[in-house]
Amino acid sequence: MMKNSYDLVVIGGGPGGYEAAIRAAQLGFSTACIEKRIHKGEPALGGTCLNVGCIPSKALLDSSHRYEATRHELAEHGITTGDVAIDVAKMLERKDSIVKGLTAGVAGLLKGNGVDWLQGVGTLLDGKSAEKQVKFTAHDGTETTITAKYVILAAGSVPIEIPVAKTDGEFIVDSTGALEFSEAPKRLGVIGAGVIGLELGSVWRRLGSEVVVYEAMPEFLAVADKDIAKEAGKLLKKQGLDIRVDTKVTGAEVVGGEVVVTTDVKGETKTETFDKLIVCVGRRAYSEGLLADGCGIELTERGLVAVDDQCKTNLDGVYAIGDLVRGPMLAHKAMEEGMMAVERIHGEKAQVNYDTIISVIYTHPEIAWVGLTEEQARARGHEVKTGSFNLSANGRALAQGEGVGVIKVVADAKTDRLLGLHMVGAGAGDIVHQGMIALEFVSSVEDLQLMTFAHPTVSEAVHEAVLSADGRAIHA
Ligand code: FAD
Ligand code: NAI
């Protein structure tokens, strides 16, 4: 039952918002979480991540990987199969049921913790007074003004749209549309070789699409360490992703049921035709309907809610977290910020360590990193030493048929302190956590050299990489 007054109101029920609401209830605050999303006809918690982001994309990555592996990798193990086919409708059904189960699970968690989920739009009317005012507009249009001592803004983000390729939901789609193709398009164009382009491009390539990925920047995966980006680019191209860097899309038009894409490659105009086109050129903070005029919240030039290192806005008692604020747009970052904000409100000294937020791209193999790249470390004035190890010399990776990729560590040559760990290879998304823990505990390279890694594991490559930083690798 909705109350008129709460200790804390969270606006947005994505990973940032729902975790904040649960933590607040655990700490004894009376809490409401306002979430407006309707997913496939039902009100849904879990935000972008659970409904149209992390989880459905990983479900499709897994299905498509199994399909590809069954077709191409089993024979060398001596396993024969009959004809292998993919039923895309069934694959989408599986994805939808995973999403449904998880979002229902979040609703259960809120209920179990005594958080009121208010289904509709939340708008901050007044954040300046000690008693904050939030307007709640239910899906049936009923408006109620709620007061709260504290407010957490967690409205997330939406895809960036570009005028040269306006989405129409059918032929030209954003990431949400790309999770719903009823069959693998014969020819698939992708604008943006970022995280979504690589993940969803991989899904449909594995299922049979010819995929061309257009990237405006001259370098592939400029956010990653150069060596890792180079190796990842090589592997993904070998798999068949046609990644074209330094290519600007100047137009996309639907003609006779096909998408005609015009590009500019170093001054030369080209056209190509696709069955579908995915636009994934980044996301932007979403604050439409969230902030009433005069509510007092400051935004940055880029439309993010301005916050300090503890997610406090310019107004006392109002916090903002997740994709709505500076920093990487990642679910785990949003979750930790939500917990930090609530614990700060509770008077604790919680702090997210922004230097150890992990990035993972869930291609196969995965690409993952934490801490500084070699280039960033040099730019910050470190005298750098690096160590690396190719997974082609790791017994376990070879035994699993995954002896490709590389792991690299970046360290300060003077102090021996580990600064970053970067990997493209089997299980990179899990192995990178070793780097995160090491960075959190301010490990030296020697600390890691002195540890005993189990044999045979892919993790041994971490050991070899740190040994190699001092010219001591055994298997290189
Ligand atoms: P969101 O998840 O966007 O949630 C905000 C919620 O607030 C939304 O549900 C919205 O409906 C609601 N809302 C907004 N305004 C209002 C309002 N005024 N009133 C009521 N409700 C409102 N990140 C990862 O870490 N790992 C991944 O593997 C990953 N994969 C992704 C794959 C795709 C295809 C996409 C698109 C994103 C992916 N992300 C991934 C990013 C991740 O989804 C976001 O970083 C994360 O969801 C941000 O969480 P959030 O709580 O800040 O916002
Ligand atoms: P992105 O920022 O990862 O990549 C966008 C790419 O598009 C960049 O390489 C950029 O240079 C390029 N680009 C921009 N404008 C362009 C143009 N006009 N033409 C051609 N290329 C252009 O953004 P993406 O892939 O849309 O993902 C959005 C966000 O969602 C990510 O930044 C990430 O935070 C989150 N996400 C995270 C995932 C994960 O953690 N595994 C998975 C998917 C999304």
PDB file of C-alpha atoms in Angstrom, residues 191-381:
ATOM      1  CA  ILE A 191      26.778   1.318 -36.591  1.00  0.00           C
ATOM      2  CA  GLY A 192      29.302   1.463 -33.736  1.00  0.00           C
ATOM      3  CA  ALA A 193      31.968  -1.127 -32.906  1.00  0.00           C
ATOM      4  CA  GLY A 194      31.468  -0.621 -29.181  1.00  0.00           C
ATOM      5  CA  VAL A 195      30.249  -3.060 -26.582  1.00  0.00           C
ATOM      6  CA  ILE A 196      26.765  -3.556 -28.023  1.00  0.00           C
ATOM      7  CA  GLY A 197      27.960  -3.721 -31.624  1.00  0.00           C
ATOM      8  CA  LEU A 198      30.446  -6.454 -30.793  1.00  0.00           C
ATOM      9  CA  GLU A 199      28.126  -8.467 -28.549  1.00  0.00           C
ATOM     10  CA  LEU A 200      24.955  -8.329 -30.643  1.00  0.00           C
ATOM     11  CA  GLY A 201      26.924  -8.386 -33.896  1.00  0.00           C
ATOM     12  CA  SER A 202      28.456 -11.655 -32.641  1.00  0.00           C
ATOM     13  CA  VAL A 203      25.062 -13.116 -31.728  1.00  0.00           C
ATOM     14  CA  TRP A 204      23.609 -12.686 -35.210  1.00  0.00           C
ATOM     15  CA  ARG A 205      26.829 -13.589 -37.010  1.00  0.00           C
ATOM     16  CA  ARG A 206      26.877 -16.912 -35.149  1.00  0.00           C
ATOM     17  CA  LEU A 207      23.300 -17.499 -36.230  1.00  0.00           C
ATOM     18  CA  GLY A 208      24.157 -16.953 -39.873  1.00  0.00           C
ATOM     19  CA  SER A 209      24.127 -13.220 -40.657  1.00  0.00           C
ATOM     20  CA  GLU A 210      26.848 -11.550 -42.678  1.00  0.00           C
ATOM     21  CA  VAL A 211      27.734  -8.705 -40.351  1.00  0.00           C
ATOM     22  CA  VAL A 212      29.399  -5.410 -41.257  1.00  0.00           C
ATOM     23  CA  VAL A 213      30.290  -3.133 -38.329  1.00  0.00           C
ATOM     24  CA  TYR A 214      30.965   0.545 -39.065  1.00  0.00           C
ATOM     25  CA  GLU A 215      33.143   2.424 -36.606  1.00  0.00           C
ATOM     26  CA  ALA A 216      33.742   6.156 -36.916  1.00  0.00           C
ATOM     27  CA  MET A 217      36.976   6.154 -34.891  1.00  0.00           C
ATOM     28  CA  PRO A 218      40.232   5.353 -36.651  1.00  0.00           C
ATOM     29  CA  GLU A 219      41.160   2.759 -34.039  1.00  0.00           C
ATOM     30  CA  PHE A 220      39.249  -0.361 -33.067  1.00  0.00           C
ATOM     31  CA  LEU A 221      38.160  -0.450 -29.388  1.00  0.00           C
ATOM     32  CA  ALA A 222      40.036   2.685 -28.425  1.00  0.00           C
ATOM     33  CA  VAL A 223      38.845   2.352 -24.804  1.00  0.00           C
ATOM     34  CA  ALA A 224      40.856  -0.845 -24.289  1.00  0.00           C
ATOM     35  CA  ASP A 225      44.595  -1.391 -23.936  1.00  0.00           C
ATOM     36  CA  LYS A 226      46.094  -1.205 -27.435  1.00  0.00           C
ATOM     37  CA  ASP A 227      47.592  -4.721 -27.409  1.00  0.00           C
ATOM     38  CA  ILE A 228      44.351  -6.263 -26.224  1.00  0.00           C
ATOM     39  CA  ALA A 229      42.286  -4.295 -28.750  1.00  0.00           C
ATOM     40  CA  LYS A 230      44.617  -5.429 -31.532  1.00  0.00           C
ATOM     41  CA  GLU A 231      44.369  -9.094 -30.562  1.00  0.00           C
ATOM     42  CA  ALA A 232      40.598  -8.877 -30.008  1.00  0.00           C
ATOM     43  CA  GLY A 233      40.124  -7.203 -33.399  1.00  0.00           C
ATOM     44  CA  LYS A 234      42.127  -9.949 -35.060  1.00  0.00           C
ATOM     45  CA  LEU A 235      40.098 -12.714 -33.391  1.00  0.00           C
ATOM     46  CA  LEU A 236      36.717 -11.131 -34.090  1.00  0.00           C
ATOM     47  CA  LYS A 237      37.595 -10.489 -37.737  1.00  0.00           C
ATOM     48  CA  LYS A 238      38.724 -14.105 -38.080  1.00  0.00           C
ATOM     49  CA  GLN A 239      35.309 -15.154 -36.786  1.00  0.00           C
ATOM     50  CA  GLY A 240      33.757 -13.192 -39.649  1.00  0.00           C
ATOM     51  CA  LEU A 241      32.787  -9.844 -38.137  1.00  0.00           C
ATOM     52  CA  ASP A 242      33.615  -7.351 -40.879  1.00  0.00           C
ATOM     53  CA  ILE A 243      34.741  -4.400 -38.746  1.00  0.00           C
ATOM     54  CA  ARG A 244      35.396  -1.211 -40.729  1.00  0.00           C
ATOM     55  CA  VAL A 245      37.138   1.482 -38.718  1.00  0.00           C
ATOM     56  CA  ASP A 246      37.459   5.101 -39.796  1.00  0.00           C
ATOM     57  CA  THR A 247      34.107   4.798 -41.541  1.00  0.00           C
ATOM     58  CA  LYS A 248      31.393   7.388 -41.051  1.00  0.00           C
ATOM     59  CA  VAL A 249      27.820   6.485 -41.832  1.00  0.00           C
ATOM     60  CA  THR A 250      26.347   9.500 -43.606  1.00  0.00           C
ATOM     61  CA  GLY A 251      22.902   8.109 -44.337  1.00  0.00           C
ATOM     62  CA  ALA A 252      20.589   5.128 -43.932  1.00  0.00           C
ATOM     63  CA  GLU A 253      17.352   4.810 -45.854  1.00  0.00           C
ATOM     64  CA  VAL A 254      14.797   2.041 -46.126  1.00  0.00           C
ATOM     65  CA  VAL A 255      14.147   1.336 -49.792  1.00  0.00           C
ATOM     66  CA  GLY A 256      11.912  -1.538 -50.871  1.00  0.00           C
ATOM     67  CA  GLY A 257      12.296  -3.436 -47.604  1.00  0.00           C
ATOM     68  CA  GLU A 258      16.066  -3.050 -47.433  1.00  0.00           C
ATOM     69  CA  VAL A 259      18.319  -0.581 -45.689  1.00  0.00           C
ATOM     70  CA  VAL A 260      20.651   1.332 -47.951  1.00  0.00           C
ATOM     71  CA  VAL A 261      23.584   2.656 -45.951  1.00  0.00           C
ATOM     72  CA  THR A 262      25.858   5.392 -47.251  1.00  0.00           C
ATOM     73  CA  THR A 263      29.317   5.749 -45.805  1.00  0.00           C
ATOM     74  CA  ASP A 264      32.217   8.107 -46.099  1.00  0.00           C
ATOM     75  CA  VAL A 265      35.575   6.384 -45.986  1.00  0.00           C
ATOM     76  CA  LYS A 266      38.349   8.943 -46.100  1.00  0.00           C
ATOM     77  CA  GLY A 267      36.378  11.139 -48.500  1.00  0.00           C
ATOM     78  CA  GLU A 268      35.095   8.296 -50.667  1.00  0.00           C
ATOM     79  CA  THR A 269      31.317   7.713 -50.678  1.00  0.00           C
ATOM     80  CA  LYS A 270      30.089   4.114 -50.717  1.00  0.00           C
ATOM     81  CA  THR A 271      26.684   2.457 -50.419  1.00  0.00           C
ATOM     82  CA  GLU A 272      25.791  -0.969 -49.106  1.00  0.00           C
ATOM     83  CA  THR A 273      22.485  -2.739 -48.599  1.00  0.00           C
ATOM     84  CA  PHE A 274      21.330  -4.647 -45.522  1.00  0.00           C
ATOM     85  CA  ASP A 275      18.250  -6.463 -44.323  1.00  0.00           C
ATOM     86  CA  LYS A 276      18.572  -4.859 -40.893  1.00  0.00           C
ATOM     87  CA  LEU A 277      20.686  -2.124 -39.360  1.00  0.00           C
ATOM     88  CA  ILE A 278      21.499  -1.789 -35.658  1.00  0.00           C
ATOM     89  CA  VAL A 279      22.394   1.665 -34.338  1.00  0.00           C
ATOM     90  CA  CYS A 280      24.527   1.364 -31.209  1.00  0.00           C
ATOM     91  CA  VAL A 281      26.643   4.492 -30.879  1.00  0.00           C
ATOM     92  CA  GLY A 282      26.399   4.898 -27.107  1.00  0.00           C
ATOM     93  CA  ARG A 283      23.733   5.779 -24.547  1.00  0.00           C
ATOM     94  CA  ARG A 284      22.689   9.025 -22.894  1.00  0.00           C
ATOM     95  CA  ALA A 285      21.407   9.790 -19.424  1.00  0.00           C
ATOM     96  CA  TYR A 286      17.626   9.823 -19.289  1.00  0.00           C
ATOM     97  CA  SER A 287      15.982  12.522 -17.232  1.00  0.00           C
ATOM     98  CA  GLU A 288      12.806  13.303 -19.184  1.00  0.00           C
ATOM     99  CA  GLY A 289       9.882  13.498 -16.792  1.00  0.00           C
ATOM    100  CA  LEU A 290      12.201  13.068 -13.824  1.00  0.00           C
ATOM    101  CA  LEU A 291      12.904  16.640 -12.831  1.00  0.00           C
ATOM    102  CA  ALA A 292      10.212  19.309 -12.528  1.00  0.00           C
ATOM    103  CA  ASP A 293      11.201  22.877 -13.369  1.00  0.00           C
ATOM    104  CA  GLY A 294      12.580  24.483 -10.267  1.00  0.00           C
ATOM    105  CA  CYS A 295      13.250  21.203  -8.430  1.00  0.00           C
ATOM    106  CA  GLY A 296      16.764  22.512  -7.929  1.00  0.00           C
ATOM    107  CA  ILE A 297      18.897  19.732  -9.417  1.00  0.00           C
ATOM    108  CA  GLU A 298      21.978  20.735 -11.394  1.00  0.00           C
ATOM    109  CA  LEU A 299      22.801  18.928 -14.614  1.00  0.00           C
ATOM    110  CA  THR A 300      26.162  18.787 -16.368  1.00  0.00           C
ATOM    111  CA  GLU A 301      26.685  20.098 -19.892  1.00  0.00           C
ATOM    112  CA  ARG A 302      26.139  16.566 -21.182  1.00  0.00           C
ATOM    113  CA  GLY A 303      22.780  16.249 -19.436  1.00  0.00           C
ATOM    114  CA  LEU A 304      23.988  14.014 -16.613  1.00  0.00           C
ATOM    115  CA  VAL A 305      22.870  14.744 -13.067  1.00  0.00           C
ATOM    116  CA  ALA A 306      25.888  16.417 -11.451  1.00  0.00           C
ATOM    117  CA  VAL A 307      27.187  14.474  -8.438  1.00  0.00           C
ATOM    118  CA  ASP A 308      30.290  14.254  -6.280  1.00  0.00           C
ATOM    119  CA  ASP A 309      32.345  11.120  -5.625  1.00  0.00           C
ATOM    120  CA  GLN A 310      29.697   9.860  -3.213  1.00  0.00           C
ATOM    121  CA  CYS A 311      26.801  10.411  -5.644  1.00  0.00           C
ATOM    122  CA  LYS A 312      25.496  13.425  -3.719  1.00  0.00           C
ATOM    123  CA  THR A 313      23.802  16.017  -5.941  1.00  0.00           C
ATOM    124  CA  ASN A 314      23.945  19.772  -5.296  1.00  0.00           C
ATOM    125  CA  LEU A 315      20.920  19.343  -2.965  1.00  0.00           C
ATOM    126  CA  ASP A 316      21.190  17.938   0.562  1.00  0.00           C
ATOM    127  CA  GLY A 317      19.463  14.597   0.856  1.00  0.00           C
ATOM    128  CA  VAL A 318      19.202  14.017  -2.910  1.00  0.00           C
ATOM    129  CA  TYR A 319      21.528  11.473  -4.497  1.00  0.00           C
ATOM    130  CA  ALA A 320      21.829  10.260  -8.094  1.00  0.00           C
ATOM    131  CA  ILE A 321      23.370   7.013  -9.289  1.00  0.00           C
ATOM    132  CA  GLY A 322      24.050   4.707 -12.212  1.00  0.00           C
ATOM    133  CA  ASP A 323      23.765   5.632 -15.886  1.00  0.00           C
ATOM    134  CA  LEU A 324      22.241   8.969 -14.929  1.00  0.00           C
ATOM    135  CA  VAL A 325      25.588  10.218 -13.592  1.00  0.00           C
ATOM    136  CA  ARG A 326      29.249  10.366 -14.662  1.00  0.00           C
ATOM    137  CA  GLY A 327      31.335   7.253 -15.070  1.00  0.00           C
ATOM    138  CA  PRO A 328      30.926   4.050 -17.051  1.00  0.00           C
ATOM    139  CA  MET A 329      27.372   2.984 -17.859  1.00  0.00           C
ATOM    140  CA  LEU A 330      27.551  -0.426 -16.218  1.00  0.00           C
ATOM    141  CA  ALA A 331      25.116  -2.325 -14.046  1.00  0.00           C
ATOM    142  CA  HIS A 332      27.675  -3.252 -11.369  1.00  0.00           C
ATOM    143  CA  LYS A 333      28.755   0.382 -11.082  1.00  0.00           C
ATOM    144  CA  ALA A 334      25.101   1.445 -10.710  1.00  0.00           C
ATOM    145  CA  MET A 335      24.507  -1.197  -8.014  1.00  0.00           C
ATOM    146  CA  GLU A 336      27.532  -0.218  -5.943  1.00  0.00           C
ATOM    147  CA  GLU A 337      26.618   3.458  -6.214  1.00  0.00           C
ATOM    148  CA  GLY A 338      23.105   2.670  -5.005  1.00  0.00           C
ATOM    149  CA  MET A 339      24.453   0.921  -1.937  1.00  0.00           C
ATOM    150  CA  MET A 340      26.984   3.680  -1.303  1.00  0.00           C
ATOM    151  CA  ALA A 341      24.320   6.392  -1.501  1.00  0.00           C
ATOM    152  CA  VAL A 342      22.048   4.589   0.967  1.00  0.00           C
ATOM    153  CA  GLU A 343      24.870   3.815   3.377  1.00  0.00           C
ATOM    154  CA  ARG A 344      26.008   7.455   3.216  1.00  0.00           C
ATOM    155  CA  ILE A 345      22.434   8.538   4.045  1.00  0.00           C
ATOM    156  CA  HIS A 346      22.626   6.101   6.958  1.00  0.00           C
ATOM    157  CA  GLY A 347      25.748   7.896   8.162  1.00  0.00           C
ATOM    158  CA  GLU A 348      28.349   5.370   7.052  1.00  0.00           C
ATOM    159  CA  LYS A 349      31.543   6.124   5.169  1.00  0.00           C
ATOM    160  CA  ALA A 350      30.855   3.928   2.158  1.00  0.00           C
ATOM    161  CA  GLN A 351      32.889   4.667  -0.983  1.00  0.00           C
ATOM    162  CA  VAL A 352      32.928   3.136  -4.453  1.00  0.00           C
ATOM    163  CA  ASN A 353      36.463   2.668  -5.741  1.00  0.00           C
ATOM    164  CA  TYR A 354      36.115   4.070  -9.243  1.00  0.00           C
ATOM    165  CA  ASP A 355      39.648   2.960 -10.100  1.00  0.00           C
ATOM    166  CA  THR A 356      38.756  -0.722 -10.000  1.00  0.00           C
ATOM    167  CA  ILE A 357      35.549  -0.931 -12.003  1.00  0.00           C
ATOM    168  CA  ILE A 358      35.780  -3.873 -14.351  1.00  0.00           C
ATOM    169  CA  SER A 359      34.824  -3.765 -18.034  1.00  0.00           C
ATOM    170  CA  VAL A 360      33.792  -6.963 -19.777  1.00  0.00           C
ATOM    171  CA  ILE A 361      32.731  -7.467 -23.380  1.00  0.00           C
ATOM    172  CA  TYR A 362      30.976 -10.812 -23.589  1.00  0.00           C
ATOM    173  CA  THR A 363      32.171 -11.887 -27.012  1.00  0.00           C
ATOM    174  CA  HIS A 364      33.815 -15.288 -27.376  1.00  0.00           C
ATOM    175  CA  PRO A 365      36.473 -15.118 -26.225  1.00  0.00           C
ATOM    176  CA  GLU A 366      35.619 -12.420 -23.725  1.00  0.00           C
ATOM    177  CA  ILE A 367      37.495  -9.136 -23.540  1.00  0.00           C
ATOM    178  CA  ALA A 368      37.958  -7.726 -20.036  1.00  0.00           C
ATOM    179  CA  TRP A 369      40.052  -5.263 -18.147  1.00  0.00           C
ATOM    180  CA  VAL A 370      40.484  -3.443 -14.858  1.00  0.00           C
ATOM    181  CA  GLY A 371      42.717  -0.547 -13.862  1.00  0.00           C
ATOM    182  CA  LEU A 372      44.993   1.438 -16.140  1.00  0.00           C
ATOM    183  CA  THR A 373      45.901   0.571 -19.705  1.00  0.00           C
ATOM    184  CA  GLU A 374      49.564   0.877 -20.638  1.00  0.00           C
ATOM    185  CA  GLU A 375      48.798   4.154 -22.430  1.00  0.00           C
ATOM    186  CA  GLN A 376      46.881   5.588 -19.452  1.00  0.00           C
ATOM    187  CA  ALA A 377      49.651   4.576 -17.034  1.00  0.00           C
ATOM    188  CA  ARG A 378      52.278   6.333 -19.167  1.00  0.00           C
ATOM    189  CA  ALA A 379      50.058   9.403 -19.527  1.00  0.00           C
ATOM    190  CA  ARG A 380      49.812   9.561 -15.730  1.00  0.00           C
ATOM    191  CA  GLY A 381      53.594   9.659 -15.455  1.00  0.00           C
TER     192      GLY A 381
END
